[in-house]
Amino acid sequence: MKIVIIGGTGLIGSKTVERLRKRGHEVIAASPNTGVNTITEEGLAEALSGCDVVVDLANSPSFEDRAVFEFFETSGRNLLAAEKAAGVKHHIALSVVGTERLQESGYFRGKLAQEKLIEAGGIPYTIVHSTQFMEFLSGIAQSGTVGDLVRLSPAYVQPIASDDVADAMTDVALADPVNGTIEIAGPERSRLSDLVARYLKAMGDNRKVEPDREARYFGALLEDGSLVSDNNPRLGRITFEEWFATAPRK
């Protein structure tokens, strides 16, 4: 098959491209730096010519509420229109577990808008809801940092390694559309504040983590079940310890 990966040069995209090429498929890693832009539509029609499957892994370059919403709305509309013109048979998008529960956050409002466009787009689709990536723990810690103190919610998380995400996206790309949502999660569930404290300690970072039920997660107030899946998710195989043993130290 010919498969186009939107955001194909990013963290998940590059791993997914590699896996699909190893299985013998023609794969285009589409991103602005390879000449394909879903916002301006530059190179989009050409990339999708003869394409069977599109995997949308693009992410907004800004987390500012209005900018992120406009990114997912514009990118989604342009991509789906180009797919319809090209006769694409399966549209796949990576989204986030709990998106519908986190609508206080502009980022998650944008993701929900993207999902609604896909559902109404008329192209067979699969939406993959993923829990947070282990690679994002540093960013989560930074988001709650003031001085040497990190205030984070003690809500549950079940983070997943990017290699497990790429494995799942590869399998979905080669499967039939479900015309619905499937969920993926890491193998272990823990409190967000506890996990980040564990991560910082392993990194030799002396910041202190303080659990705070009122701490916002990128604008959203969390409950215990906000960021985890009880919808029979596909579980990754890589534990935090296994991931951390090979994670880059920054």
PDB file of C-alpha atoms in Angstrom:
ATOM      1  CA  MET A   1       0.000   0.000   0.000  1.00  0.00           C
ATOM      2  CA  LYS A   2       0.904   3.634  -0.290  1.00  0.00           C
ATOM      3  CA  ILE A   3       0.717   5.196   3.162  1.00  0.00           C
ATOM      4  CA  VAL A   4       1.192   8.890   3.943  1.00  0.00           C
ATOM      5  CA  ILE A   5       2.233   9.810   7.488  1.00  0.00           C
ATOM      6  CA  ILE A   6       1.328  13.421   8.303  1.00  0.00           C
ATOM      7  CA  GLY A   7       3.897  14.512  10.881  1.00  0.00           C
ATOM      8  CA  GLY A   8       6.121  11.736   9.581  1.00  0.00           C
ATOM      9  CA  THR A   9       9.372  13.310  10.763  1.00  0.00           C
ATOM     10  CA  GLY A  10       8.309  13.675  14.423  1.00  0.00           C
ATOM     11  CA  LEU A  11       8.788  11.364  17.396  1.00  0.00           C
ATOM     12  CA  ILE A  12       5.972   8.910  16.647  1.00  0.00           C
ATOM     13  CA  GLY A  13       5.945   9.593  12.916  1.00  0.00           C
ATOM     14  CA  SER A  14       9.556   8.674  12.228  1.00  0.00           C
ATOM     15  CA  LYS A  15       9.209   5.410  14.178  1.00  0.00           C
ATOM     16  CA  THR A  16       5.974   4.531  12.377  1.00  0.00           C
ATOM     17  CA  VAL A  17       7.476   5.298   8.963  1.00  0.00           C
ATOM     18  CA  GLU A  18      10.413   2.983   9.700  1.00  0.00           C
ATOM     19  CA  ARG A  19       8.139   0.137  10.814  1.00  0.00           C
ATOM     20  CA  LEU A  20       5.844   0.367   7.783  1.00  0.00           C
ATOM     21  CA  ARG A  21       8.742   0.526   5.322  1.00  0.00           C
ATOM     22  CA  LYS A  22      10.227  -2.597   6.890  1.00  0.00           C
ATOM     23  CA  ARG A  23       6.939  -4.331   6.121  1.00  0.00           C
ATOM     24  CA  GLY A  24       7.343  -3.447   2.463  1.00  0.00           C
ATOM     25  CA  HIS A  25       4.940  -0.542   2.046  1.00  0.00           C
ATOM     26  CA  GLU A  26       5.494   2.715   0.163  1.00  0.00           C
ATOM     27  CA  VAL A  27       5.545   5.341   2.886  1.00  0.00           C
ATOM     28  CA  ILE A  28       5.765   9.127   2.565  1.00  0.00           C
ATOM     29  CA  ALA A  29       6.944  11.037   5.645  1.00  0.00           C
ATOM     30  CA  ALA A  30       4.940  14.230   5.131  1.00  0.00           C
ATOM     31  CA  SER A  31       5.701  17.398   7.086  1.00  0.00           C
ATOM     32  CA  PRO A  32       6.438  21.037   6.321  1.00  0.00           C
ATOM     33  CA  ASN A  33      10.176  20.294   6.176  1.00  0.00           C
ATOM     34  CA  THR A  34       9.558  17.657   3.486  1.00  0.00           C
ATOM     35  CA  GLY A  35       7.352  20.030   1.493  1.00  0.00           C
ATOM     36  CA  VAL A  36       3.894  18.958   2.691  1.00  0.00           C
ATOM     37  CA  ASN A  37       1.895  21.450   4.746  1.00  0.00           C
ATOM     38  CA  THR A  38      -1.679  20.749   5.847  1.00  0.00           C
ATOM     39  CA  ILE A  39      -2.244  24.394   6.836  1.00  0.00           C
ATOM     40  CA  THR A  40      -1.177  26.013   3.551  1.00  0.00           C
ATOM     41  CA  GLU A  41      -1.987  22.840   1.518  1.00  0.00           C
ATOM     42  CA  GLU A  42       1.459  23.032  -0.091  1.00  0.00           C
ATOM     43  CA  GLY A  43       2.353  19.632  -1.586  1.00  0.00           C
ATOM     44  CA  LEU A  44      -0.700  17.954  -0.069  1.00  0.00           C
ATOM     45  CA  ALA A  45      -2.515  16.845  -3.229  1.00  0.00           C
ATOM     46  CA  GLU A  46       0.725  15.536  -4.730  1.00  0.00           C
ATOM     47  CA  ALA A  47       1.601  13.530  -1.617  1.00  0.00           C
ATOM     48  CA  LEU A  48      -1.866  11.947  -1.464  1.00  0.00           C
ATOM     49  CA  SER A  49      -2.023  10.950  -5.133  1.00  0.00           C
ATOM     50  CA  GLY A  50      -2.634   7.200  -5.244  1.00  0.00           C
ATOM     51  CA  CYS A  51      -2.611   6.972  -1.452  1.00  0.00           C
ATOM     52  CA  ASP A  52      -4.503   4.177   0.324  1.00  0.00           C
ATOM     53  CA  VAL A  53      -4.045   5.161   3.988  1.00  0.00           C
ATOM     54  CA  VAL A  54      -3.315   8.445   5.783  1.00  0.00           C
ATOM     55  CA  VAL A  55      -2.019   8.490   9.354  1.00  0.00           C
ATOM     56  CA  ASP A  56      -2.349  11.946  10.910  1.00  0.00           C
ATOM     57  CA  LEU A  57       0.245  12.474  13.647  1.00  0.00           C
ATOM     58  CA  ALA A  58       0.617  16.229  13.219  1.00  0.00           C
ATOM     59  CA  ASN A  59       0.624  18.374  16.336  1.00  0.00           C
ATOM     60  CA  SER A  60       0.116  22.070  16.863  1.00  0.00           C
ATOM     61  CA  PRO A  61       3.339  24.104  17.146  1.00  0.00           C
ATOM     62  CA  SER A  62       1.582  26.296  19.731  1.00  0.00           C
ATOM     63  CA  PHE A  63      -0.335  25.382  22.897  1.00  0.00           C
ATOM     64  CA  GLU A  64      -2.041  28.793  23.067  1.00  0.00           C
ATOM     65  CA  ASP A  65      -5.795  28.183  23.145  1.00  0.00           C
ATOM     66  CA  ARG A  66      -6.872  29.937  19.960  1.00  0.00           C
ATOM     67  CA  ALA A  67      -3.806  28.917  17.934  1.00  0.00           C
ATOM     68  CA  VAL A  68      -4.076  25.242  18.801  1.00  0.00           C
ATOM     69  CA  PHE A  69      -7.805  25.142  18.014  1.00  0.00           C
ATOM     70  CA  GLU A  70      -7.276  26.845  14.661  1.00  0.00           C
ATOM     71  CA  PHE A  71      -4.421  24.451  13.837  1.00  0.00           C
ATOM     72  CA  PHE A  72      -6.479  21.298  14.342  1.00  0.00           C
ATOM     73  CA  GLU A  73      -9.559  22.778  12.627  1.00  0.00           C
ATOM     74  CA  THR A  74      -7.695  24.046   9.552  1.00  0.00           C
ATOM     75  CA  SER A  75      -5.347  21.092   9.239  1.00  0.00           C
ATOM     76  CA  GLY A  76      -8.203  18.634   9.685  1.00  0.00           C
ATOM     77  CA  ARG A  77     -10.468  20.263   7.097  1.00  0.00           C
ATOM     78  CA  ASN A  78      -7.705  20.584   4.502  1.00  0.00           C
ATOM     79  CA  LEU A  79      -6.452  17.054   5.004  1.00  0.00           C
ATOM     80  CA  LEU A  80      -9.873  15.404   4.840  1.00  0.00           C
ATOM     81  CA  ALA A  81     -10.813  17.367   1.704  1.00  0.00           C
ATOM     82  CA  ALA A  82      -7.564  16.345   0.002  1.00  0.00           C
ATOM     83  CA  GLU A  83      -8.101  12.721   1.042  1.00  0.00           C
ATOM     84  CA  LYS A  84     -11.617  12.703  -0.383  1.00  0.00           C
ATOM     85  CA  ALA A  85     -10.322  14.060  -3.691  1.00  0.00           C
ATOM     86  CA  ALA A  86      -7.574  11.413  -3.769  1.00  0.00           C
ATOM     87  CA  GLY A  87      -9.874   8.506  -2.894  1.00  0.00           C
ATOM     88  CA  VAL A  88      -8.108   7.607   0.372  1.00  0.00           C
ATOM     89  CA  LYS A  89      -9.618   4.454   1.909  1.00  0.00           C
ATOM     90  CA  HIS A  90      -8.639   4.841   5.598  1.00  0.00           C
ATOM     91  CA  HIS A  91      -7.970   7.929   7.704  1.00  0.00           C
ATOM     92  CA  ILE A  92      -6.200   7.360  11.031  1.00  0.00           C
ATOM     93  CA  ALA A  93      -5.590   9.996  13.683  1.00  0.00           C
ATOM     94  CA  LEU A  94      -3.705   9.886  16.958  1.00  0.00           C
ATOM     95  CA  SER A  95      -5.524  11.653  19.788  1.00  0.00           C
ATOM     96  CA  VAL A  96      -5.483  11.549  23.582  1.00  0.00           C
ATOM     97  CA  VAL A  97      -7.249   9.400  26.176  1.00  0.00           C
ATOM     98  CA  GLY A  98      -9.622  11.681  28.085  1.00  0.00           C
ATOM     99  CA  THR A  99      -9.950  14.322  25.351  1.00  0.00           C
ATOM    100  CA  GLU A 100     -13.714  14.600  25.891  1.00  0.00           C
ATOM    101  CA  ARG A 101     -13.188  14.924  29.674  1.00  0.00           C
ATOM    102  CA  LEU A 102     -10.612  17.730  29.479  1.00  0.00           C
ATOM    103  CA  GLN A 103     -12.510  20.473  27.671  1.00  0.00           C
ATOM    104  CA  GLU A 104     -11.317  23.205  30.065  1.00  0.00           C
ATOM    105  CA  SER A 105      -8.051  22.987  28.107  1.00  0.00           C
ATOM    106  CA  GLY A 106      -7.752  24.738  24.758  1.00  0.00           C
ATOM    107  CA  TYR A 107      -5.491  21.958  23.503  1.00  0.00           C
ATOM    108  CA  PHE A 108      -8.087  19.286  24.183  1.00  0.00           C
ATOM    109  CA  ARG A 109     -10.872  21.421  22.714  1.00  0.00           C
ATOM    110  CA  GLY A 110      -8.804  21.475  19.541  1.00  0.00           C
ATOM    111  CA  LYS A 111      -8.319  17.698  19.608  1.00  0.00           C
ATOM    112  CA  LEU A 112     -12.062  17.142  20.089  1.00  0.00           C
ATOM    113  CA  ALA A 113     -12.807  19.443  17.143  1.00  0.00           C
ATOM    114  CA  GLN A 114     -10.386  17.370  15.044  1.00  0.00           C
ATOM    115  CA  GLU A 115     -12.138  14.145  16.069  1.00  0.00           C
ATOM    116  CA  LYS A 116     -15.578  15.547  15.186  1.00  0.00           C
ATOM    117  CA  LEU A 117     -14.333  16.545  11.730  1.00  0.00           C
ATOM    118  CA  ILE A 118     -13.082  13.005  11.169  1.00  0.00           C
ATOM    119  CA  GLU A 119     -16.343  11.441  12.336  1.00  0.00           C
ATOM    120  CA  ALA A 120     -18.332  13.636   9.938  1.00  0.00           C
ATOM    121  CA  GLY A 121     -15.803  13.512   7.096  1.00  0.00           C
ATOM    122  CA  GLY A 122     -17.215  10.606   5.122  1.00  0.00           C
ATOM    123  CA  ILE A 123     -13.920   8.683   4.949  1.00  0.00           C
ATOM    124  CA  PRO A 124     -13.565   5.334   6.765  1.00  0.00           C
ATOM    125  CA  TYR A 125     -11.538   6.095   9.880  1.00  0.00           C
ATOM    126  CA  THR A 126      -9.900   4.955  13.072  1.00  0.00           C
ATOM    127  CA  ILE A 127      -9.150   7.337  15.950  1.00  0.00           C
ATOM    128  CA  VAL A 128      -6.473   6.096  18.342  1.00  0.00           C
ATOM    129  CA  HIS A 129      -6.682   7.530  21.864  1.00  0.00           C
ATOM    130  CA  SER A 130      -3.322   7.254  23.616  1.00  0.00           C
ATOM    131  CA  THR A 131      -2.322   7.965  27.179  1.00  0.00           C
ATOM    132  CA  GLN A 132       0.562  10.399  27.723  1.00  0.00           C
ATOM    133  CA  PHE A 133       3.951   9.465  26.285  1.00  0.00           C
ATOM    134  CA  MET A 134       6.747   8.696  28.731  1.00  0.00           C
ATOM    135  CA  GLU A 135       8.871  11.065  26.664  1.00  0.00           C
ATOM    136  CA  PHE A 136       6.544  13.885  27.783  1.00  0.00           C
ATOM    137  CA  LEU A 137       7.324  13.527  31.509  1.00  0.00           C
ATOM    138  CA  SER A 138       9.953  16.265  31.361  1.00  0.00           C
ATOM    139  CA  GLY A 139       7.442  18.681  29.807  1.00  0.00           C
ATOM    140  CA  ILE A 140       4.809  17.803  32.404  1.00  0.00           C
ATOM    141  CA  ALA A 141       7.310  18.491  35.191  1.00  0.00           C
ATOM    142  CA  GLN A 142       8.217  21.828  33.627  1.00  0.00           C
ATOM    143  CA  SER A 143       4.555  22.814  33.276  1.00  0.00           C
ATOM    144  CA  GLY A 144       4.096  22.603  37.055  1.00  0.00           C
ATOM    145  CA  THR A 145       7.407  24.150  38.101  1.00  0.00           C
ATOM    146  CA  VAL A 146       7.771  27.363  40.046  1.00  0.00           C
ATOM    147  CA  GLY A 147      11.316  27.786  41.322  1.00  0.00           C
ATOM    148  CA  ASP A 148      12.391  24.457  42.818  1.00  0.00           C
ATOM    149  CA  LEU A 149       8.841  23.271  43.462  1.00  0.00           C
ATOM    150  CA  VAL A 150       6.700  21.226  41.072  1.00  0.00           C
ATOM    151  CA  ARG A 151       2.974  21.253  41.829  1.00  0.00           C
ATOM    152  CA  LEU A 152       1.126  18.455  40.038  1.00  0.00           C
ATOM    153  CA  SER A 153      -2.171  16.681  40.351  1.00  0.00           C
ATOM    154  CA  PRO A 154      -2.124  13.260  42.046  1.00  0.00           C
ATOM    155  CA  ALA A 155      -4.619  11.965  39.439  1.00  0.00           C
ATOM    156  CA  TYR A 156      -3.800   8.629  37.851  1.00  0.00           C
ATOM    157  CA  VAL A 157      -1.731   8.285  34.678  1.00  0.00           C
ATOM    158  CA  GLN A 158      -0.720   5.253  32.649  1.00  0.00           C
ATOM    159  CA  PRO A 159       2.046   6.550  30.365  1.00  0.00           C
ATOM    160  CA  ILE A 160       3.137   4.713  27.249  1.00  0.00           C
ATOM    161  CA  ALA A 161       6.530   4.620  25.513  1.00  0.00           C
ATOM    162  CA  SER A 162       6.731   6.044  21.989  1.00  0.00           C
ATOM    163  CA  ASP A 163       7.930   2.681  20.638  1.00  0.00           C
ATOM    164  CA  ASP A 164       4.707   1.073  21.857  1.00  0.00           C
ATOM    165  CA  VAL A 165       2.686   3.901  20.282  1.00  0.00           C
ATOM    166  CA  ALA A 166       4.467   3.409  16.951  1.00  0.00           C
ATOM    167  CA  ASP A 167       3.834  -0.345  17.090  1.00  0.00           C
ATOM    168  CA  ALA A 168       0.124   0.315  17.635  1.00  0.00           C
ATOM    169  CA  MET A 169      -0.100   2.924  14.856  1.00  0.00           C
ATOM    170  CA  THR A 170       1.627   0.529  12.456  1.00  0.00           C
ATOM    171  CA  ASP A 171      -0.852  -2.224  13.215  1.00  0.00           C
ATOM    172  CA  VAL A 172      -3.822   0.130  12.843  1.00  0.00           C
ATOM    173  CA  ALA A 173      -2.496   1.386   9.497  1.00  0.00           C
ATOM    174  CA  LEU A 174      -2.486  -2.173   8.175  1.00  0.00           C
ATOM    175  CA  ALA A 175      -5.913  -3.088   9.580  1.00  0.00           C
ATOM    176  CA  ASP A 176      -9.423  -2.273   8.418  1.00  0.00           C
ATOM    177  CA  PRO A 177     -11.063   0.962   9.627  1.00  0.00           C
ATOM    178  CA  VAL A 178     -13.141   0.576  12.787  1.00  0.00           C
ATOM    179  CA  ASN A 179     -15.139   3.791  12.209  1.00  0.00           C
ATOM    180  CA  GLY A 180     -14.689   4.519  15.878  1.00  0.00           C
ATOM    181  CA  THR A 181     -12.100   4.915  18.606  1.00  0.00           C
ATOM    182  CA  ILE A 182      -9.603   2.463  20.064  1.00  0.00           C
ATOM    183  CA  GLU A 183      -7.429   3.195  23.096  1.00  0.00           C
ATOM    184  CA  ILE A 184      -3.817   2.412  23.958  1.00  0.00           C
ATOM    185  CA  ALA A 185      -2.049   2.784  27.309  1.00  0.00           C
ATOM    186  CA  GLY A 186       1.140   1.882  29.116  1.00  0.00           C
ATOM    187  CA  PRO A 187       1.445  -1.262  31.251  1.00  0.00           C
ATOM    188  CA  GLU A 188       1.524   0.508  34.638  1.00  0.00           C
ATOM    189  CA  ARG A 189      -0.828   2.938  36.386  1.00  0.00           C
ATOM    190  CA  SER A 190       0.430   5.411  38.982  1.00  0.00           C
ATOM    191  CA  ARG A 191      -0.241   8.881  40.394  1.00  0.00           C
ATOM    192  CA  LEU A 192       0.997  11.702  38.157  1.00  0.00           C
ATOM    193  CA  SER A 193       2.758  13.495  41.006  1.00  0.00           C
ATOM    194  CA  ASP A 194       4.411  10.246  42.171  1.00  0.00           C
ATOM    195  CA  LEU A 195       5.592   9.301  38.693  1.00  0.00           C
ATOM    196  CA  VAL A 196       7.101  12.715  37.975  1.00  0.00           C
ATOM    197  CA  ALA A 197       8.851  12.656  41.374  1.00  0.00           C
ATOM    198  CA  ARG A 198      10.261   9.237  40.474  1.00  0.00           C
ATOM    199  CA  TYR A 199      11.366  10.523  37.077  1.00  0.00           C
ATOM    200  CA  LEU A 200      13.089  13.612  38.490  1.00  0.00           C
ATOM    201  CA  LYS A 201      14.876  11.563  41.145  1.00  0.00           C
ATOM    202  CA  ALA A 202      16.134   9.137  38.494  1.00  0.00           C
ATOM    203  CA  MET A 203      17.371  12.121  36.460  1.00  0.00           C
ATOM    204  CA  GLY A 204      19.243  13.529  39.457  1.00  0.00           C
ATOM    205  CA  ASP A 205      16.945  16.567  39.441  1.00  0.00           C
ATOM    206  CA  ASN A 206      16.522  18.095  42.926  1.00  0.00           C
ATOM    207  CA  ARG A 207      13.159  19.739  42.324  1.00  0.00           C
ATOM    208  CA  LYS A 208      10.541  18.721  44.892  1.00  0.00           C
ATOM    209  CA  VAL A 209       7.144  17.492  43.680  1.00  0.00           C
ATOM    210  CA  GLU A 210       4.111  18.523  45.724  1.00  0.00           C
ATOM    211  CA  PRO A 211       0.768  16.769  45.063  1.00  0.00           C
ATOM    212  CA  ASP A 212      -1.945  19.386  44.576  1.00  0.00           C
ATOM    213  CA  ARG A 213      -5.532  18.460  43.657  1.00  0.00           C
ATOM    214  CA  GLU A 214      -6.045  22.005  42.368  1.00  0.00           C
ATOM    215  CA  ALA A 215      -3.021  21.934  40.049  1.00  0.00           C
ATOM    216  CA  ARG A 216      -4.077  22.272  36.417  1.00  0.00           C
ATOM    217  CA  TYR A 217      -2.941  19.944  33.664  1.00  0.00           C
ATOM    218  CA  PHE A 218      -2.420  22.258  30.682  1.00  0.00           C
ATOM    219  CA  GLY A 219      -5.476  24.240  31.783  1.00  0.00           C
ATOM    220  CA  ALA A 220      -7.692  21.350  32.909  1.00  0.00           C
ATOM    221  CA  LEU A 221      -8.528  20.265  36.445  1.00  0.00           C
ATOM    222  CA  LEU A 222      -8.034  16.503  36.758  1.00  0.00           C
ATOM    223  CA  GLU A 223     -10.052  13.804  38.462  1.00  0.00           C
ATOM    224  CA  ASP A 224      -8.566  10.380  39.184  1.00  0.00           C
ATOM    225  CA  GLY A 225      -9.911   8.904  35.946  1.00  0.00           C
ATOM    226  CA  SER A 226      -9.321  11.861  33.606  1.00  0.00           C
ATOM    227  CA  LEU A 227      -6.112  10.614  31.963  1.00  0.00           C
ATOM    228  CA  VAL A 228      -6.514   6.824  32.088  1.00  0.00           C
ATOM    229  CA  SER A 229      -8.513   4.333  30.064  1.00  0.00           C
ATOM    230  CA  ASP A 230     -10.930   1.744  31.396  1.00  0.00           C
ATOM    231  CA  ASN A 231     -12.153   1.028  27.857  1.00  0.00           C
ATOM    232  CA  ASN A 232     -10.211  -2.211  27.360  1.00  0.00           C
ATOM    233  CA  PRO A 233      -7.088  -0.454  25.995  1.00  0.00           C
ATOM    234  CA  ARG A 234      -4.308  -2.176  24.106  1.00  0.00           C
ATOM    235  CA  LEU A 235      -1.457  -2.198  26.628  1.00  0.00           C
ATOM    236  CA  GLY A 236       2.157  -1.414  25.772  1.00  0.00           C
ATOM    237  CA  ARG A 237       4.938  -3.737  26.867  1.00  0.00           C
ATOM    238  CA  ILE A 238       7.595  -1.208  27.958  1.00  0.00           C
ATOM    239  CA  THR A 239       7.666  -0.344  31.676  1.00  0.00           C
ATOM    240  CA  PHE A 240       8.937   2.951  33.076  1.00  0.00           C
ATOM    241  CA  GLU A 241      12.197   1.290  34.200  1.00  0.00           C
ATOM    242  CA  GLU A 242      12.769  -0.260  30.774  1.00  0.00           C
ATOM    243  CA  TRP A 243      12.027   3.017  29.035  1.00  0.00           C
ATOM    244  CA  PHE A 244      14.189   5.075  31.387  1.00  0.00           C
ATOM    245  CA  ALA A 245      17.169   2.714  30.929  1.00  0.00           C
ATOM    246  CA  THR A 246      17.448   3.789  27.286  1.00  0.00           C
ATOM    247  CA  ALA A 247      15.862   7.273  27.413  1.00  0.00           C
ATOM    248  CA  PRO A 248      18.038  10.205  26.358  1.00  0.00           C
ATOM    249  CA  ARG A 249      19.320  12.300  29.251  1.00  0.00           C
ATOM    250  CA  LYS A 250      18.704  16.011  28.740  1.00  0.00           C
TER     251      LYS A 250
END
